[in-house]
Tab-separated table of N, CA, C and O in Angstrom:
chain	number	residue	atom	x	y	z
N	1	UNK	N	235.064	30.245	-23.763
N	1	UNK	CA	235.220	28.479	-23.912
N	1	UNK	C	235.805	27.942	-24.606
N	1	UNK	O	234.519	26.882	-25.263
N	2	UNK	N	236.876	26.333	-24.608
N	2	UNK	CA	236.897	26.585	-25.997
N	2	UNK	C	236.486	24.136	-25.866
N	2	UNK	O	237.252	24.480	-23.910
N	3	UNK	N	236.304	23.874	-26.342
N	3	UNK	CA	235.777	22.945	-26.297
N	3	UNK	C	236.649	21.534	-26.664
N	3	UNK	O	237.293	21.820	-28.278
N	4	UNK	N	237.729	20.453	-26.434
N	4	UNK	CA	237.874	19.454	-26.080
N	4	UNK	C	238.063	18.066	-27.241
N	4	UNK	O	236.980	18.219	-26.650
N	5	UNK	N	238.472	17.843	-27.812
N	5	UNK	CA	237.360	17.050	-29.286
N	5	UNK	C	238.038	15.523	-28.263
N	5	UNK	O	238.903	15.815	-27.453
N	6	UNK	N	237.605	14.549	-27.906
N	6	UNK	CA	237.565	12.532	-26.985
N	6	UNK	C	236.160	12.557	-26.778
N	6	UNK	O	235.181	12.382	-28.007
N	7	UNK	N	235.783	11.309	-26.339
N	7	UNK	CA	234.790	10.228	-26.081
N	7	UNK	C	234.961	9.942	-24.886
N	7	UNK	O	236.102	10.192	-23.634
N	8	UNK	N	234.293	9.559	-24.584
N	8	UNK	CA	233.737	9.085	-23.471
N	8	UNK	C	234.222	7.455	-23.150
N	8	UNK	O	233.705	6.600	-24.246
N	9	UNK	N	235.521	7.343	-22.248
N	9	UNK	CA	235.536	5.820	-22.451
N	9	UNK	C	235.412	4.561	-20.898
N	9	UNK	O	236.380	6.066	-19.972
N	10	UNK	N	234.620	3.609	-21.196
N	10	UNK	CA	234.978	2.655	-19.572
N	10	UNK	C	234.116	3.815	-18.862
N	10	UNK	O	234.552	4.429	-17.389
N	11	UNK	N	232.987	5.295	-18.833
N	11	UNK	CA	232.512	6.021	-18.209
N	11	UNK	C	233.250	7.315	-17.852
N	11	UNK	O	232.846	8.049	-17.254
N	12	UNK	N	234.955	7.521	-18.248
N	12	UNK	CA	235.403	8.487	-18.082
N	12	UNK	C	236.310	9.465	-19.442
N	12	UNK	O	235.645	8.617	-20.988
N	13	UNK	N	235.757	10.009	-19.674
N	13	UNK	CA	236.381	11.098	-20.452
N	13	UNK	C	237.262	11.278	-21.727
N	13	UNK	O	238.255	11.919	-19.919
N	14	UNK	N	237.953	11.096	-22.367
N	14	UNK	CA	239.708	10.896	-22.592
N	14	UNK	C	239.630	12.076	-24.087
N	14	UNK	O	238.351	11.698	-24.748
N	15	UNK	N	240.448	12.688	-23.802
N	15	UNK	CA	240.644	13.587	-24.705
N	15	UNK	C	241.201	12.939	-26.266
N	15	UNK	O	242.496	11.778	-25.904
N	16	UNK	N	241.109	12.842	-27.030
N	16	UNK	CA	241.508	13.088	-28.776
N	16	UNK	C	242.935	13.068	-28.429
N	16	UNK	O	243.881	11.570	-28.606
N	17	UNK	N	243.394	13.448	-28.469
N	17	UNK	CA	244.846	14.214	-27.969
N	17	UNK	C	246.202	13.815	-26.834
N	17	UNK	O	247.109	13.976	-27.182
N	18	UNK	N	245.385	13.581	-25.847
N	18	UNK	CA	246.019	13.023	-24.467
N	18	UNK	C	246.662	11.285	-24.691
N	18	UNK	O	245.405	10.218	-25.445
N	19	UNK	N	247.421	11.496	-24.389
N	19	UNK	CA	248.235	10.206	-24.763
N	19	UNK	C	247.528	8.859	-24.316
N	19	UNK	O	246.888	9.180	-22.615
N	20	UNK	N	248.285	8.161	-24.907
N	20	UNK	CA	246.390	6.597	-23.611
N	20	UNK	C	247.976	6.348	-22.678
N	20	UNK	O	249.325	5.708	-22.966
N	21	UNK	N	247.615	6.044	-21.439
N	21	UNK	CA	248.470	5.540	-20.259
N	21	UNK	C	247.239	4.260	-19.925
N	21	UNK	O	246.691	3.959	-19.900
N	22	UNK	N	249.151	3.097	-19.717
N	22	UNK	CA	249.010	2.014	-19.622
N	22	UNK	C	248.741	1.854	-17.884
N	22	UNK	O	249.897	2.163	-17.948
N	23	UNK	N	248.185	1.218	-17.311
N	23	UNK	CA	248.388	0.818	-15.969
N	23	UNK	C	248.638	0.068	-16.028
N	23	UNK	O	248.949	-1.343	-16.447
N	24	UNK	N	249.852	0.384	-14.621
N	24	UNK	CA	250.931	-0.619	-13.707
N	24	UNK	C	250.028	-1.328	-13.806
N	24	UNK	O	248.869	-2.122	-13.476
N	25	UNK	N	250.261	-2.832	-14.375
N	25	UNK	CA	250.013	-3.875	-13.160
N	25	UNK	C	250.018	-4.236	-12.480
N	25	UNK	O	251.603	-4.491	-12.593
N	26	UNK	N	249.818	-5.440	-11.699
N	26	UNK	CA	251.332	-5.813	-10.532
N	26	UNK	C	252.038	-6.838	-10.885
N	26	UNK	O	251.343	-7.463	-11.052
N	27	UNK	N	252.415	-7.246	-9.696
N	27	UNK	CA	253.286	-8.602	-10.835
N	27	UNK	C	252.388	-10.008	-10.321
N	27	UNK	O	251.798	-9.895	-9.262
N	28	UNK	N	252.213	-10.966	-11.234
N	28	UNK	CA	251.362	-11.605	-10.771
N	28	UNK	C	251.248	-12.741	-10.294
N	28	UNK	O	251.904	-13.301	-10.021
N	29	UNK	N	250.988	-12.990	-9.146
N	29	UNK	CA	251.519	-13.950	-8.071
N	29	UNK	C	249.949	-15.470	-8.211
N	29	UNK	O	248.366	-15.342	-8.787
N	30	UNK	N	251.062	-16.860	-8.731
N	30	UNK	CA	249.246	-17.691	-8.860
N	30	UNK	C	248.708	-17.856	-7.974
N	30	UNK	O	248.148	-17.327	-6.491
N	31	UNK	N	247.742	-18.467	-8.497
N	31	UNK	CA	246.112	-18.367	-7.641
N	31	UNK	C	245.994	-19.078	-6.548
N	31	UNK	O	245.346	-18.168	-5.247
N	32	UNK	N	247.079	-20.753	-6.528
N	32	UNK	CA	246.987	-20.886	-5.309
N	32	UNK	C	247.675	-20.506	-4.025
N	32	UNK	O	247.405	-20.015	-3.070
N	33	UNK	N	248.511	-19.109	-4.381
N	33	UNK	CA	249.511	-18.643	-3.452
N	33	UNK	C	248.502	-17.571	-2.463
N	33	UNK	O	248.229	-17.130	-2.019
N	34	UNK	N	248.221	-16.640	-3.726
N	34	UNK	CA	246.682	-15.788	-3.717
N	34	UNK	C	245.795	-16.049	-3.005
N	34	UNK	O	245.853	-15.077	-1.875
N	35	UNK	N	245.251	-16.896	-3.289
N	35	UNK	CA	244.529	-17.457	-2.441
N	35	UNK	C	244.801	-18.026	-0.834
N	35	UNK	O	243.910	-18.305	0.139
N	36	UNK	N	245.805	-18.229	-0.333
N	36	UNK	CA	246.072	-19.384	0.873
N	36	UNK	C	246.880	-17.414	1.036
N	36	UNK	O	246.595	-17.003	2.617
N	37	UNK	N	246.925	-16.708	0.676
N	37	UNK	CA	247.536	-14.960	1.347
N	37	UNK	C	246.207	-14.178	2.104
N	37	UNK	O	246.467	-14.033	2.992
N	38	UNK	N	245.045	-14.865	0.643
N	38	UNK	CA	243.960	-14.189	1.489
N	38	UNK	C	243.705	-15.170	2.393
N	38	UNK	O	242.546	-14.864	3.407
N	39	UNK	N	243.187	-16.173	2.162
N	39	UNK	CA	243.200	-16.506	3.890
N	39	UNK	C	243.745	-16.301	4.689
N	39	UNK	O	243.197	-16.448	5.944
N	40	UNK	N	244.511	-16.221	5.383
N	40	UNK	CA	245.630	-15.837	6.156
N	40	UNK	C	245.014	-14.440	6.833
N	40	UNK	O	245.025	-14.295	7.553
N	41	UNK	N	245.433	-14.113	5.827
N	41	UNK	CA	244.668	-12.661	6.064
N	41	UNK	C	242.318	-12.500	6.553
N	41	UNK	O	243.343	-11.805	7.617
N	42	UNK	N	242.050	-12.977	5.950
N	42	UNK	CA	241.050	-14.050	6.928
N	42	UNK	C	241.361	-14.033	8.170
N	42	UNK	O	240.709	-14.316	9.285
N	43	UNK	N	241.959	-15.356	8.427
N	43	UNK	CA	241.797	-15.183	9.610
N	43	UNK	C	242.166	-14.460	10.654
N	43	UNK	O	242.000	-13.851	11.686
N	44	UNK	N	243.819	-13.758	10.269
N	44	UNK	CA	244.243	-12.662	10.673
N	44	UNK	C	242.740	-12.216	11.684
N	44	UNK	O	242.919	-11.144	12.643
N	45	UNK	N	241.668	-10.940	10.105
N	45	UNK	CA	240.835	-10.483	10.508
N	45	UNK	C	240.399	-10.910	11.349
N	45	UNK	O	239.257	-10.357	12.498
N	46	UNK	N	239.749	-12.660	11.215
N	46	UNK	CA	238.992	-12.897	12.239
N	46	UNK	C	239.021	-12.665	14.010
N	46	UNK	O	238.571	-12.206	14.593
N	47	UNK	N	240.465	-12.962	14.602
N	47	UNK	CA	240.628	-12.805	15.640
N	47	UNK	C	241.156	-11.792	16.080
N	47	UNK	O	240.461	-11.547	16.653
N	48	UNK	N	241.131	-10.726	15.208
N	48	UNK	CA	242.017	-8.945	15.662
N	48	UNK	C	240.112	-8.696	15.854
N	48	UNK	O	239.686	-8.590	16.870
N	49	UNK	N	238.243	-10.218	15.266
N	49	UNK	CA	237.446	-9.500	15.549
N	49	UNK	C	237.192	-10.630	16.885
N	49	UNK	O	236.002	-8.963	17.755
N	50	UNK	N	237.343	-11.147	17.058
N	50	UNK	CA	237.107	-11.692	18.236
N	50	UNK	C	237.541	-11.028	19.791
N	50	UNK	O	237.441	-11.334	20.924
N	51	UNK	N	239.005	-10.920	19.317
N	51	UNK	CA	239.848	-11.001	20.519
N	51	UNK	C	239.090	-8.762	20.753
N	51	UNK	O	238.464	-8.348	22.045
N	52	UNK	N	238.633	-8.195	19.542
N	52	UNK	CA	237.935	-6.976	19.898
N	52	UNK	C	236.456	-7.032	20.314
N	52	UNK	O	236.677	-6.742	21.863
N	53	UNK	N	235.785	-7.922	20.126
N	53	UNK	CA	234.880	-8.039	20.704
N	53	UNK	C	235.011	-8.780	22.310
N	53	UNK	O	233.818	-8.333	22.925
N	54	UNK	N	236.080	-9.668	22.424
N	54	UNK	CA	235.467	-9.891	23.781
N	54	UNK	C	236.652	-9.041	24.845
N	54	UNK	O	236.071	-8.835	25.670
N	55	UNK	N	236.884	-8.237	24.192
N	55	UNK	CA	237.040	-6.425	25.229
N	55	UNK	C	235.713	-5.800	25.243
N	55	UNK	O	235.874	-5.343	26.505
N	56	UNK	N	234.983	-5.806	24.640
N	56	UNK	CA	233.712	-5.314	25.055
N	56	UNK	C	233.051	-5.734	26.163
N	56	UNK	O	232.177	-5.402	26.148
N	57	UNK	N	232.710	-7.385	26.023
N	57	UNK	CA	231.915	-8.159	26.414
N	57	UNK	C	232.226	-7.687	28.286
N	57	UNK	O	233.246	-7.538	28.793
N	58	UNK	N	231.035	-8.053	29.150
N	58	UNK	CA	231.494	-7.535	30.201
N	58	UNK	C	232.738	-8.826	31.022
N	58	UNK	O	231.783	-9.890	30.294
N	59	UNK	N	232.957	-8.603	31.998
N	59	UNK	CA	233.757	-9.943	31.947
N	59	UNK	C	234.910	-9.228	32.461
N	59	UNK	O	235.426	-7.694	32.807
N	60	UNK	N	236.062	-10.387	33.243
N	60	UNK	CA	237.268	-9.493	34.712
N	60	UNK	C	238.289	-10.037	33.427
N	60	UNK	O	238.224	-10.042	32.819
N	61	UNK	N	239.453	-8.586	33.220
N	61	UNK	CA	240.293	-8.682	32.509
N	61	UNK	C	240.820	-9.763	32.687
N	61	UNK	O	241.193	-10.484	31.341
N	62	UNK	N	240.775	-11.537	33.558
N	62	UNK	CA	241.361	-12.211	33.466
N	62	UNK	C	240.413	-13.018	32.420
N	62	UNK	O	241.125	-13.971	31.199
N	63	UNK	N	239.012	-12.863	32.669
N	63	UNK	CA	238.721	-13.141	31.487
N	63	UNK	C	238.627	-12.664	30.011
N	63	UNK	O	238.588	-13.349	28.698
N	64	UNK	N	239.033	-11.305	29.955
N	64	UNK	CA	239.165	-11.173	29.116
N	64	UNK	C	240.443	-11.400	28.297
N	64	UNK	O	241.107	-11.767	26.849
N	65	UNK	N	241.622	-11.279	28.853
N	65	UNK	CA	242.876	-11.995	28.435
N	65	UNK	C	242.541	-13.471	28.110
N	65	UNK	O	243.318	-13.861	26.941
N	66	UNK	N	241.683	-14.448	28.447
N	66	UNK	CA	241.536	-15.702	28.419
N	66	UNK	C	241.180	-15.758	27.186
N	66	UNK	O	241.635	-16.736	26.126
N	67	UNK	N	240.092	-14.978	26.479
N	67	UNK	CA	239.741	-14.628	25.202
N	67	UNK	C	240.473	-14.530	24.096
N	67	UNK	O	240.893	-15.247	22.750
N	68	UNK	N	241.190	-13.719	24.294
N	68	UNK	CA	242.220	-13.504	23.479
N	68	UNK	C	243.475	-14.682	23.072
N	68	UNK	O	243.406	-14.449	22.481
N	69	UNK	N	243.640	-15.308	24.829
N	69	UNK	CA	244.888	-15.916	24.373
N	69	UNK	C	244.176	-17.044	23.107
N	69	UNK	O	244.603	-17.850	22.383
N	70	UNK	N	242.584	-17.738	23.773
N	70	UNK	CA	242.285	-18.711	23.161
N	70	UNK	C	242.239	-17.755	21.438
N	70	UNK	O	242.307	-18.902	20.495
N	71	UNK	N	241.615	-16.818	21.057
N	71	UNK	CA	241.729	-17.087	19.950
N	71	UNK	C	242.951	-16.452	18.952
N	71	UNK	O	243.007	-17.331	17.192
N	72	UNK	N	243.794	-16.443	19.461
N	72	UNK	CA	245.049	-16.236	19.502
N	72	UNK	C	245.730	-17.928	18.661
N	72	UNK	O	246.705	-17.965	17.895
N	73	UNK	N	245.553	-18.814	20.005
N	73	UNK	CA	245.967	-20.179	19.673
N	73	UNK	C	245.244	-20.786	19.162
N	73	UNK	O	245.522	-20.691	17.837
N	74	UNK	N	243.777	-20.030	18.549
N	74	UNK	CA	243.770	-20.907	17.751
N	74	UNK	C	243.541	-20.486	15.744
N	74	UNK	O	244.329	-21.122	14.749
N	75	UNK	N	244.417	-19.132	16.379
N	75	UNK	CA	244.898	-18.246	14.681
N	75	UNK	C	245.994	-19.240	14.216
N	75	UNK	O	246.301	-19.096	13.466
N	76	UNK	N	247.067	-19.755	15.093
N	76	UNK	CA	248.197	-20.111	15.266
N	76	UNK	C	247.949	-21.792	14.147
N	76	UNK	O	248.686	-21.829	13.184
N	77	UNK	N	246.978	-22.410	15.077
N	77	UNK	CA	246.380	-23.497	15.037
N	77	UNK	C	246.104	-23.756	13.011
N	77	UNK	O	246.414	-24.514	12.446
N	78	UNK	N	244.740	-22.770	13.238
N	78	UNK	CA	245.050	-22.359	11.500
N	78	UNK	C	246.179	-21.604	10.513
N	78	UNK	O	246.009	-22.618	9.507
N	79	UNK	N	246.534	-21.481	10.834
N	79	UNK	CA	247.828	-20.311	9.510
N	79	UNK	C	248.803	-22.014	9.772
N	79	UNK	O	248.719	-22.064	8.803
N	80	UNK	N	248.657	-22.777	11.255
N	80	UNK	CA	249.638	-24.179	9.894
N	80	UNK	C	249.281	-24.566	9.536
N	80	UNK	O	249.608	-24.583	8.531
N	81	UNK	N	247.980	-24.761	9.237
N	81	UNK	CA	247.066	-25.219	8.809
N	81	UNK	C	247.667	-25.146	7.381
N	81	UNK	O	247.241	-26.153	6.780
N	82	UNK	N	246.894	-23.675	6.800
N	82	UNK	CA	247.302	-22.697	6.068
N	82	UNK	C	248.262	-23.893	5.364
N	82	UNK	O	248.423	-24.679	4.486
N	83	UNK	N	249.539	-23.313	6.041
N	83	UNK	CA	250.349	-23.553	5.470
N	83	UNK	C	250.709	-24.960	5.102
N	83	UNK	O	251.915	-24.695	4.232
N	84	UNK	N	250.190	-25.514	5.699
N	84	UNK	CA	251.315	-27.258	5.432
N	84	UNK	C	249.557	-27.162	4.473
N	84	UNK	O	250.615	-27.992	3.171
N	85	UNK	N	249.125	-26.996	4.288
N	85	UNK	CA	247.931	-27.358	2.748
N	85	UNK	C	249.084	-26.458	1.675
N	85	UNK	O	249.535	-27.428	0.577
N	86	UNK	N	249.232	-25.629	1.923
N	86	UNK	CA	249.939	-24.256	0.701
N	86	UNK	C	250.836	-25.227	1.161
N	86	UNK	O	251.074	-25.481	-0.712
N	87	UNK	N	252.371	-25.841	1.125
N	87	UNK	CA	253.195	-26.272	1.114
N	87	UNK	C	253.436	-27.876	0.710
N	87	UNK	O	253.699	-28.187	-0.741
N	88	UNK	N	252.177	-28.724	1.263
N	88	UNK	CA	251.235	-29.490	0.474
N	88	UNK	C	250.880	-29.826	-1.092
N	88	UNK	O	251.549	-30.526	-2.481
N	89	UNK	N	250.438	-28.686	-1.830
N	89	UNK	CA	250.006	-28.385	-2.665
N	89	UNK	C	250.989	-28.208	-3.583
N	89	UNK	O	250.993	-28.513	-4.827
N	90	UNK	N	251.694	-27.142	-3.048
N	90	UNK	CA	252.802	-27.324	-4.031
N	90	UNK	C	253.952	-27.724	-4.861
N	90	UNK	O	254.782	-27.895	-5.159
N	91	UNK	N	254.440	-29.108	-3.364
N	91	UNK	CA	255.024	-30.624	-4.008
N	91	UNK	C	254.253	-31.064	-4.688
N	91	UNK	O	254.922	-31.608	-5.790
N	92	UNK	N	253.458	-31.239	-4.621
N	92	UNK	CA	251.950	-31.964	-5.169
N	92	UNK	C	252.077	-31.595	-7.121
N	92	UNK	O	252.605	-32.504	-7.784
N	93	UNK	N	252.474	-29.929	-6.873
N	93	UNK	CA	252.485	-29.562	-8.367
N	93	UNK	C	253.782	-29.662	-9.078
N	93	UNK	O	254.083	-30.034	-10.623
N	94	UNK	N	254.689	-29.979	-8.117
N	94	UNK	CA	255.884	-30.160	-8.596
N	94	UNK	C	256.474	-31.813	-9.602
N	94	UNK	O	256.824	-31.502	-10.232
N	95	UNK	N	255.147	-32.116	-8.482
N	95	UNK	CA	255.826	-33.723	-9.377
N	95	UNK	C	255.315	-33.702	-10.963
N	95	UNK	O	255.717	-34.764	-11.422
N	96	UNK	N	254.075	-33.236	-11.384
N	96	UNK	CA	253.330	-32.994	-12.807
N	96	UNK	C	254.809	-32.810	-12.882
N	96	UNK	O	255.455	-32.030	-14.227
């Protein structure tokens, strides 16, 4: 069995003769935009969780529909507030 020369780098064995690969970086997203996207995603996940939980509670189909509709309306309001805040922040930054 032949052993190849190398060393450990960040917990992985790297052969000395192996070409060094450079990881591709994701396009840079401004911090504010990234956080806005994260907040929107969190809202969507919360709504889906609420709808899913509401479907498993004892109740009538009408009651389940009411919970789903209320959760979706709340999500729309939160999304609108997040988007308005984001737009306001971007406009404020352009002034500087």
